CSV table of C-alpha atoms and ligand atoms in Angstrom, one decimal:
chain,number,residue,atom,x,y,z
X,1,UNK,CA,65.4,-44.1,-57.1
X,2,UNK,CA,62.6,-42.1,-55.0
X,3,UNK,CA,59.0,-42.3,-55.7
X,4,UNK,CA,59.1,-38.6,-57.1
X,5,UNK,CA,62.1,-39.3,-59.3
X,6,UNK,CA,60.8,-42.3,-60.9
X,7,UNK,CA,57.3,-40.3,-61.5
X,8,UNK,CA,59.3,-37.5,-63.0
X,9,UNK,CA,61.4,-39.3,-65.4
X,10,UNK,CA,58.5,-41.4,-66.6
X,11,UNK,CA,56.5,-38.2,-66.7
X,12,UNK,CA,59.0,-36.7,-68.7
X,13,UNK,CA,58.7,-33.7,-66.0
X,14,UNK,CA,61.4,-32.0,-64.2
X,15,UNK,CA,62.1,-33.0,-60.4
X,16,UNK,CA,63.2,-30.5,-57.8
X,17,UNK,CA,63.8,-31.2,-54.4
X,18,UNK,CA,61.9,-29.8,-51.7
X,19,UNK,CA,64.3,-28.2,-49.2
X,20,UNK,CA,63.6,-29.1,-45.5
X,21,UNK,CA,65.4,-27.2,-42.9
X,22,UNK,CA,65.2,-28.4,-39.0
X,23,UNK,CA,65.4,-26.0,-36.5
X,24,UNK,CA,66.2,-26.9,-32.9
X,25,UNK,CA,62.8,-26.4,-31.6
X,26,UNK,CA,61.5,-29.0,-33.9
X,27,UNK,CA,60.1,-26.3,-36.5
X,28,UNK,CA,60.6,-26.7,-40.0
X,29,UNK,CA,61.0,-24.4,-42.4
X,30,UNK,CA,60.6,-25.2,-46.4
X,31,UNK,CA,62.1,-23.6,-49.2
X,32,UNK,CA,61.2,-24.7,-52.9
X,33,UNK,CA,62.8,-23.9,-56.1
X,34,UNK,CA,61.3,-20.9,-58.7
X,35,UNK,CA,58.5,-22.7,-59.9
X,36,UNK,CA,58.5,-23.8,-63.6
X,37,UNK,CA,55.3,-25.1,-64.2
X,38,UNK,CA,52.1,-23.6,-63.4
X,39,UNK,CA,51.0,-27.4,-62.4
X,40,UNK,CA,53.7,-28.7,-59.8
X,41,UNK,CA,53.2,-32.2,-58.5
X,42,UNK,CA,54.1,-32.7,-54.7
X,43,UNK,CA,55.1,-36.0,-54.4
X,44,UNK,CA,55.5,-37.1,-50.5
X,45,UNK,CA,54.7,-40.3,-48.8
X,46,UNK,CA,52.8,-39.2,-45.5
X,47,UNK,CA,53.8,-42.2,-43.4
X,48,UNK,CA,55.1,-41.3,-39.9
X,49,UNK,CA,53.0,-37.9,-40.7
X,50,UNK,CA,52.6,-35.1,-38.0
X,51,UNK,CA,55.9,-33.3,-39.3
X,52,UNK,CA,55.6,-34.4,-43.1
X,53,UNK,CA,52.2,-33.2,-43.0
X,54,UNK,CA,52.9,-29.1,-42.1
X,55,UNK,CA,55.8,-29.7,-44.6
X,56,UNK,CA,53.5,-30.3,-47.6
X,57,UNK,CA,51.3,-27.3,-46.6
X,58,UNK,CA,54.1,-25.3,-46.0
X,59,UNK,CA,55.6,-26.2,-49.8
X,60,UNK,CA,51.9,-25.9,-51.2
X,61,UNK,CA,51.8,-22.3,-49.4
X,62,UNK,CA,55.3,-21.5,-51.0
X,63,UNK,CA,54.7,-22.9,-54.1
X,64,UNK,CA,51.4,-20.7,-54.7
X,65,UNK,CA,53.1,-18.1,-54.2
X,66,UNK,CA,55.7,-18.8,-56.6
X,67,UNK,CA,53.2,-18.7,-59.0
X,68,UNK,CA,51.9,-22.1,-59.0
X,69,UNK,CA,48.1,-22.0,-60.3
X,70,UNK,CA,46.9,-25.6,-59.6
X,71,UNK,CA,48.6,-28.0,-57.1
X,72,UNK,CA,48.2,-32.0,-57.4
X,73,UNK,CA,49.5,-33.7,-54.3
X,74,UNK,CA,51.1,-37.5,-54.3
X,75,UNK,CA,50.9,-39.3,-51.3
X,76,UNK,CA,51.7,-42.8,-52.5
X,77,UNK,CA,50.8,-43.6,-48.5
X,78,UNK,CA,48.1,-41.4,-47.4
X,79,UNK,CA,47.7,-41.5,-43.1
X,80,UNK,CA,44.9,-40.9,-41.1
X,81,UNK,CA,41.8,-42.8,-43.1
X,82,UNK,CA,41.7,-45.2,-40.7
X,83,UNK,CA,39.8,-43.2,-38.2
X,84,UNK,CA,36.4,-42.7,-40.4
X,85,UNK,CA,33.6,-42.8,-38.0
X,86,UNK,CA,33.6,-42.7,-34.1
X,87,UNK,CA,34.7,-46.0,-32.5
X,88,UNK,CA,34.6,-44.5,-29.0
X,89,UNK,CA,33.1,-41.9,-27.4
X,90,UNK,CA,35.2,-38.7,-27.2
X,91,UNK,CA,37.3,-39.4,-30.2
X,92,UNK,CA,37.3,-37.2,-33.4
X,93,UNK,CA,36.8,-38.3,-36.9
X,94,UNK,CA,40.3,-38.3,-37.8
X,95,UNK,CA,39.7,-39.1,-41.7
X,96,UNK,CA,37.4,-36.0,-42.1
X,97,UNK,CA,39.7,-33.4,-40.3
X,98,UNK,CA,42.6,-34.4,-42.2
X,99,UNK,CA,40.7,-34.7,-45.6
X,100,UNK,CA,39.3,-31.0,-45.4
X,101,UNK,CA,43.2,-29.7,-44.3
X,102,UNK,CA,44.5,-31.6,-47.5
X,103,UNK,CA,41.6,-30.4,-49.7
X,104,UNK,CA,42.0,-26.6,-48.6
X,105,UNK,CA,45.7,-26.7,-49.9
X,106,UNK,CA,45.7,-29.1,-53.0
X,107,UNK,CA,43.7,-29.1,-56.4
X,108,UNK,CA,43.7,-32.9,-56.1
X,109,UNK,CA,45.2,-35.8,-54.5
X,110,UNK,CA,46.1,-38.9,-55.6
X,111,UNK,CA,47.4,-42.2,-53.5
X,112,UNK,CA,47.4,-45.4,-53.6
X,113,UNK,CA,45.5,-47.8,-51.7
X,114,UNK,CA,43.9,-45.5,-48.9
X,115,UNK,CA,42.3,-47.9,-46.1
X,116,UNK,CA,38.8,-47.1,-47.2
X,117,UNK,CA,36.4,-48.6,-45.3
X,118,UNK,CA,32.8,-46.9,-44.3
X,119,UNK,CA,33.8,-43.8,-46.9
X,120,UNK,CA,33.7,-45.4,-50.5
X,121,UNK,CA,35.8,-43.4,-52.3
X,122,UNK,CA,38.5,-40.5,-51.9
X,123,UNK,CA,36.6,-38.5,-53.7
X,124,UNK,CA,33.7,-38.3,-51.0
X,125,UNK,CA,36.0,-36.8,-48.6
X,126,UNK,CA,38.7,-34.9,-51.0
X,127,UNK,CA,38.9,-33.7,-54.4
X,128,UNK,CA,41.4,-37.0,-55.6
X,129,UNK,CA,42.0,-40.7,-56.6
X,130,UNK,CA,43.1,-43.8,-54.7
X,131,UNK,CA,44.4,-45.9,-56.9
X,132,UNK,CA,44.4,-49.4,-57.1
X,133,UNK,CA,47.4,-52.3,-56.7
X,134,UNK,CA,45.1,-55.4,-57.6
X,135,UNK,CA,46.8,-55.5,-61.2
X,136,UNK,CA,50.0,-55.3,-59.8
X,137,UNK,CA,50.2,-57.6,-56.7
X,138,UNK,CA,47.8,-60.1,-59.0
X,139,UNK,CA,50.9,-59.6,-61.8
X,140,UNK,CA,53.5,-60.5,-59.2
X,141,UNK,CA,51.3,-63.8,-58.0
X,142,UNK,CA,51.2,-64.9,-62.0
X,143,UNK,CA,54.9,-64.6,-62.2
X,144,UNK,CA,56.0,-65.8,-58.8
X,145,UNK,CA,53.8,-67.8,-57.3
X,146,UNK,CA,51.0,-69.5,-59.5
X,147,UNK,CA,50.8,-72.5,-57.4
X,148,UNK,CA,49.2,-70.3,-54.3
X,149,UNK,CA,46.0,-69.6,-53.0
X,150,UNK,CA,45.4,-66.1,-51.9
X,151,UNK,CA,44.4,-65.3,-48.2
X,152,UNK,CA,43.1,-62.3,-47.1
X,153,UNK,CA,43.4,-62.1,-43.1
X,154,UNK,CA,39.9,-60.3,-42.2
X,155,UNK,CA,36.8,-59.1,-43.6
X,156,UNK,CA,38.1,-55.8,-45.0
X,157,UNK,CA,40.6,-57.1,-46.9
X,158,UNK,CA,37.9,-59.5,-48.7
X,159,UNK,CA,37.2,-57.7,-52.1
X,160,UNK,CA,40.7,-57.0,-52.9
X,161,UNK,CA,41.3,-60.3,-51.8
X,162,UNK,CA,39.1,-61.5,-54.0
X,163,UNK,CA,40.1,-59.3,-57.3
X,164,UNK,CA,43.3,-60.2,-56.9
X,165,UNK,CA,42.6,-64.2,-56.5
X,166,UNK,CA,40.5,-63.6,-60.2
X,167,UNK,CA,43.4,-61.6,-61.9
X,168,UNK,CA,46.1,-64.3,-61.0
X,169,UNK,CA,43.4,-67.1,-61.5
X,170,UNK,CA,44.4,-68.3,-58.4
X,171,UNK,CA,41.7,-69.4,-55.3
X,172,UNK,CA,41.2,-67.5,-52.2
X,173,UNK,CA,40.1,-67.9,-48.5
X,174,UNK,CA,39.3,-64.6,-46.1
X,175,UNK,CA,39.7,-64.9,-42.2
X,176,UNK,CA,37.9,-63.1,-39.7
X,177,UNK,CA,40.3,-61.2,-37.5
X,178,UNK,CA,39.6,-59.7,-34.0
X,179,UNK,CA,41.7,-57.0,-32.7
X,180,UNK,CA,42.9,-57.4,-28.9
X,181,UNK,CA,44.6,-54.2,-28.6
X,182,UNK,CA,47.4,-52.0,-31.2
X,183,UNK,CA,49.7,-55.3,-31.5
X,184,UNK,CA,47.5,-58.1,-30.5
X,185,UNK,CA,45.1,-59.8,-32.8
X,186,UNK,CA,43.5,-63.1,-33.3
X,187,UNK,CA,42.6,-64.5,-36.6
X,188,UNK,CA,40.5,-67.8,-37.7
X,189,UNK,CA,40.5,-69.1,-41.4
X,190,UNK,CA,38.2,-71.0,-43.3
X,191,UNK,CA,38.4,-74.2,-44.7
X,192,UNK,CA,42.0,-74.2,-47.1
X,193,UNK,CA,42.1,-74.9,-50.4
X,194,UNK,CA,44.0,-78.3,-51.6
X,195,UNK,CA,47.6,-76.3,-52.4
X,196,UNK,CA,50.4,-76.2,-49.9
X,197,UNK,CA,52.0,-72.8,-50.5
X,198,UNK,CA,49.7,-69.6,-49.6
X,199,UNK,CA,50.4,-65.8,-50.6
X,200,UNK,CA,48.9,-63.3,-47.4
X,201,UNK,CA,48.0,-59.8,-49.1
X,202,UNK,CA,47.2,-57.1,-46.6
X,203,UNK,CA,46.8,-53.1,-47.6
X,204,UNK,CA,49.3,-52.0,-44.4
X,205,UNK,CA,51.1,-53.9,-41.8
X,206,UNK,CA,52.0,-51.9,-38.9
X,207,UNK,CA,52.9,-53.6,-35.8
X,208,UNK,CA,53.0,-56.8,-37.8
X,209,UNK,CA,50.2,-58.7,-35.4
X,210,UNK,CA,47.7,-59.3,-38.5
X,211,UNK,CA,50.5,-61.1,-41.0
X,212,UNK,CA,52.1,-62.7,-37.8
X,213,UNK,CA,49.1,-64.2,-36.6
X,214,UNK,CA,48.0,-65.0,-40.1
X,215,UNK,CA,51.1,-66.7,-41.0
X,216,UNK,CA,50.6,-68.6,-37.7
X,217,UNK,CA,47.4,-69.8,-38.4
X,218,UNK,CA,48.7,-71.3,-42.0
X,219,UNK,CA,51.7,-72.5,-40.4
X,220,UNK,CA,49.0,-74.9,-38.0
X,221,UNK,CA,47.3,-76.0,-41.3
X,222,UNK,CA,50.5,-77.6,-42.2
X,223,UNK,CA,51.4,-74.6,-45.5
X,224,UNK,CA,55.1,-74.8,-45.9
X,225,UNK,CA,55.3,-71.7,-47.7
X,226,UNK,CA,54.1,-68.8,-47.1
X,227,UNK,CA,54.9,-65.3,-48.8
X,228,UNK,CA,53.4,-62.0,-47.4
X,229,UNK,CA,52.7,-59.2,-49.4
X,230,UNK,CA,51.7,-55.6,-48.4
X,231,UNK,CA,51.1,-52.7,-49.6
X,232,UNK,CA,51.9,-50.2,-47.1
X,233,UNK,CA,55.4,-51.2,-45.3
X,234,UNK,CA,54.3,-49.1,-42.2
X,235,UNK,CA,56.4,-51.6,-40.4
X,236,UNK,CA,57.3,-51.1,-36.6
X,237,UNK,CA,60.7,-52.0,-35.5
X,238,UNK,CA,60.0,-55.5,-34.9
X,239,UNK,CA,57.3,-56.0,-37.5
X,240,UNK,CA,58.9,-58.3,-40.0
X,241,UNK,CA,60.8,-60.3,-37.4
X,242,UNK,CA,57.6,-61.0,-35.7
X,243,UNK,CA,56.2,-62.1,-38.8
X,244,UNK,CA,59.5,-64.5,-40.1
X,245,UNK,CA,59.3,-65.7,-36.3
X,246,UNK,CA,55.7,-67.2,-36.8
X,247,UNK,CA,57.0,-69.4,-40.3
X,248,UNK,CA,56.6,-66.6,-43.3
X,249,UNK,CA,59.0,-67.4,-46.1
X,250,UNK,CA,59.4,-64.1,-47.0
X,251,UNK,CA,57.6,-60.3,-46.4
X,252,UNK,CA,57.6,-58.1,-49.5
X,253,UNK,CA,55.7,-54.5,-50.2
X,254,UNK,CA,55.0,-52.3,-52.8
X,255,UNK,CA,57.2,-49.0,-53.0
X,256,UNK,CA,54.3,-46.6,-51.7
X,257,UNK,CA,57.2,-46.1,-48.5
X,258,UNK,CA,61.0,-47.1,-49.1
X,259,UNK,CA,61.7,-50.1,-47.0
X,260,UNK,CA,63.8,-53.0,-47.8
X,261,UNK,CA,61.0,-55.7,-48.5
X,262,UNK,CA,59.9,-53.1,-51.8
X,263,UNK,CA,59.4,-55.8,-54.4
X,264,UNK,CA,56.5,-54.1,-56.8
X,265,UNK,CA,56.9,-50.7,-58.0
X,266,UNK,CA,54.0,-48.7,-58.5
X,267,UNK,CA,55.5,-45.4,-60.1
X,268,UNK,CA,53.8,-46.8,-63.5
X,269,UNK,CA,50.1,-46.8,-62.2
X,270,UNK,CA,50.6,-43.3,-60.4
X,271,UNK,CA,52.5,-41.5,-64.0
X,272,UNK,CA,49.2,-43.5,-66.0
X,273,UNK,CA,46.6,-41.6,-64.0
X,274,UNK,CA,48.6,-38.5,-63.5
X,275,UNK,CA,48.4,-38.7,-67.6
X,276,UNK,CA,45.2,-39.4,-68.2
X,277,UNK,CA,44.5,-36.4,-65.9
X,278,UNK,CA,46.6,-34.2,-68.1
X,279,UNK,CA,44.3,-35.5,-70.7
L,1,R5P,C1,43.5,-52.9,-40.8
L,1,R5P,O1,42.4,-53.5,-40.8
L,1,R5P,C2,44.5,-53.1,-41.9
L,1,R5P,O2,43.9,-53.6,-43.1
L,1,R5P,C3,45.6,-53.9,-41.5
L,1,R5P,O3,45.2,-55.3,-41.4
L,1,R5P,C4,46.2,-53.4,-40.2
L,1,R5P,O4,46.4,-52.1,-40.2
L,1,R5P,C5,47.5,-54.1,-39.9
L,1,R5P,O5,48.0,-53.7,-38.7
L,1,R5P,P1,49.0,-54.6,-37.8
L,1,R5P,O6,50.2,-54.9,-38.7
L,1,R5P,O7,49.3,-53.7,-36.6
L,1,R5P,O8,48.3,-55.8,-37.4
């Protein structure tokens, strides 16, 4: 069932379907139902997002003026936070430009996991919540995989790394990662703690270099099984056979983007806050 279905039903809500048409240019045009509620969600994860992205403007334009007085937006995946500051001279600030188009068209946004990393919270930048999977993935450790230690592959990945560890009572170990280039990193680990199977958490695997080289790096330490879990399932075409290829025992993400390694749903914690909100 889709993200927005599984919110609806849990939300007791109605769920209609954005229509999307394609025209051979490449335009699209939107057309969405009369609206019922003078508070419609948009639920749409922004992965792959230059197209999705004038699509969910388009629907907030259309739903406004079907009468829609406030306007939430879902993005269990929200693109383009990366890019927070300058890293080279000439570039934009990605994460600002998109924050200010989002927060010009929507009330409030909620997602899950946004890679923040110099900007502390969503909220800084747009009027919204990222919300967090540490119960969740820590949940799925307690059931499946008790016997692990948690590895987080760089530094950034280090407090929710370290959350999760606490909530599955489980240790932990952080690598430092450097990045060669868009599919090329190379990572070092600590010193391992005495257990012989290891659970890899990572926010997004894209190109599948971090997990792959992670899972590398364990596989040298002599782990025999490994299990990689993400939350984000950006991945590219060859992602999670790059990542089998270098010893994992399995890949699995939560549902932010339907892929076939989804494993931990997270409709629950989006319908909680979208609740409380109603509150
Ligand atoms: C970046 O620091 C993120 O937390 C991920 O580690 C990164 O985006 C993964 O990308 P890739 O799969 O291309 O290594």
């Amino acid at each position: 069932m889709s993200f927005g279905k599984q919110l609806a039903s849990r939300l007791s809500a109605s769920c209609a379907h954005v229509a999307v048409h394609k025209f051979p240019d490449g335009e699209s045009l939107v057309r969405v139902l009369p609206v019922l509620d003078s508070h419609p969600i948009v639920v749409r994860s922004l992965h792959d997002p230059n197209s999705k992205v004038l699509e969910i403007l388009f629907a907030a334009d259309a739903l406004r003026r079907a009468g829609a007085k406030r306007l939430t937006l879902v993005a269990p995946y929200l693109p383009y936070m990366r890019q927070d500051t300058v890293f080279r001279h000439g570039e934009p600030v990605s994460q600002h430009v998109f924050a200010r188009l989002l927060a010009s068209w929507f009330d409030r946004v909620l997602t899950i996991e946004a890679h923040l990393h110099r900007t502390h919270r969503l909220s800084d930048i747009m009027p919204g919540r990222s919300l967090s999977t540490v119960k969740e993935i820590a949940a799925w450790i307690r059931r499946h995989a008790d016997d692990c230690f948690v590895v987080g592959p760089d530094s950034e990945s280090g407090p929710r790394v370290r959350a999760i560890a606490k909530h599955a009572g489980v240790p932990y170990i952080v690598g430092q990662k450097k990045r060669l280039g868009d599919r090329r990193v190379r990572i070092a680990l600590p010193a391992l703690p005495q257990r012989g199977r290891a659970v890899l958490v990572d926010d997004i695997a894209s190109s599948g270099a971090t997990l792959a080289e992670a899972t590398h790096a364990l596989r040298k330490r002599g782990i025999g099984r490994i299990e990689a879990v993400v939350v984000h399932a950006l991945f590219a075409a060859d992602a999670i056979k790059r990542i089998e290829r270098a010893g994992a025992t399995r890949v699995l993400s939560c549902d932010t983007i339907a892929h076939p390694t989804n494993a931990i749903s997270l409709a629950p914690v989006v319908a909680a806050a979208l609740n409380r909100g109603r509150g």
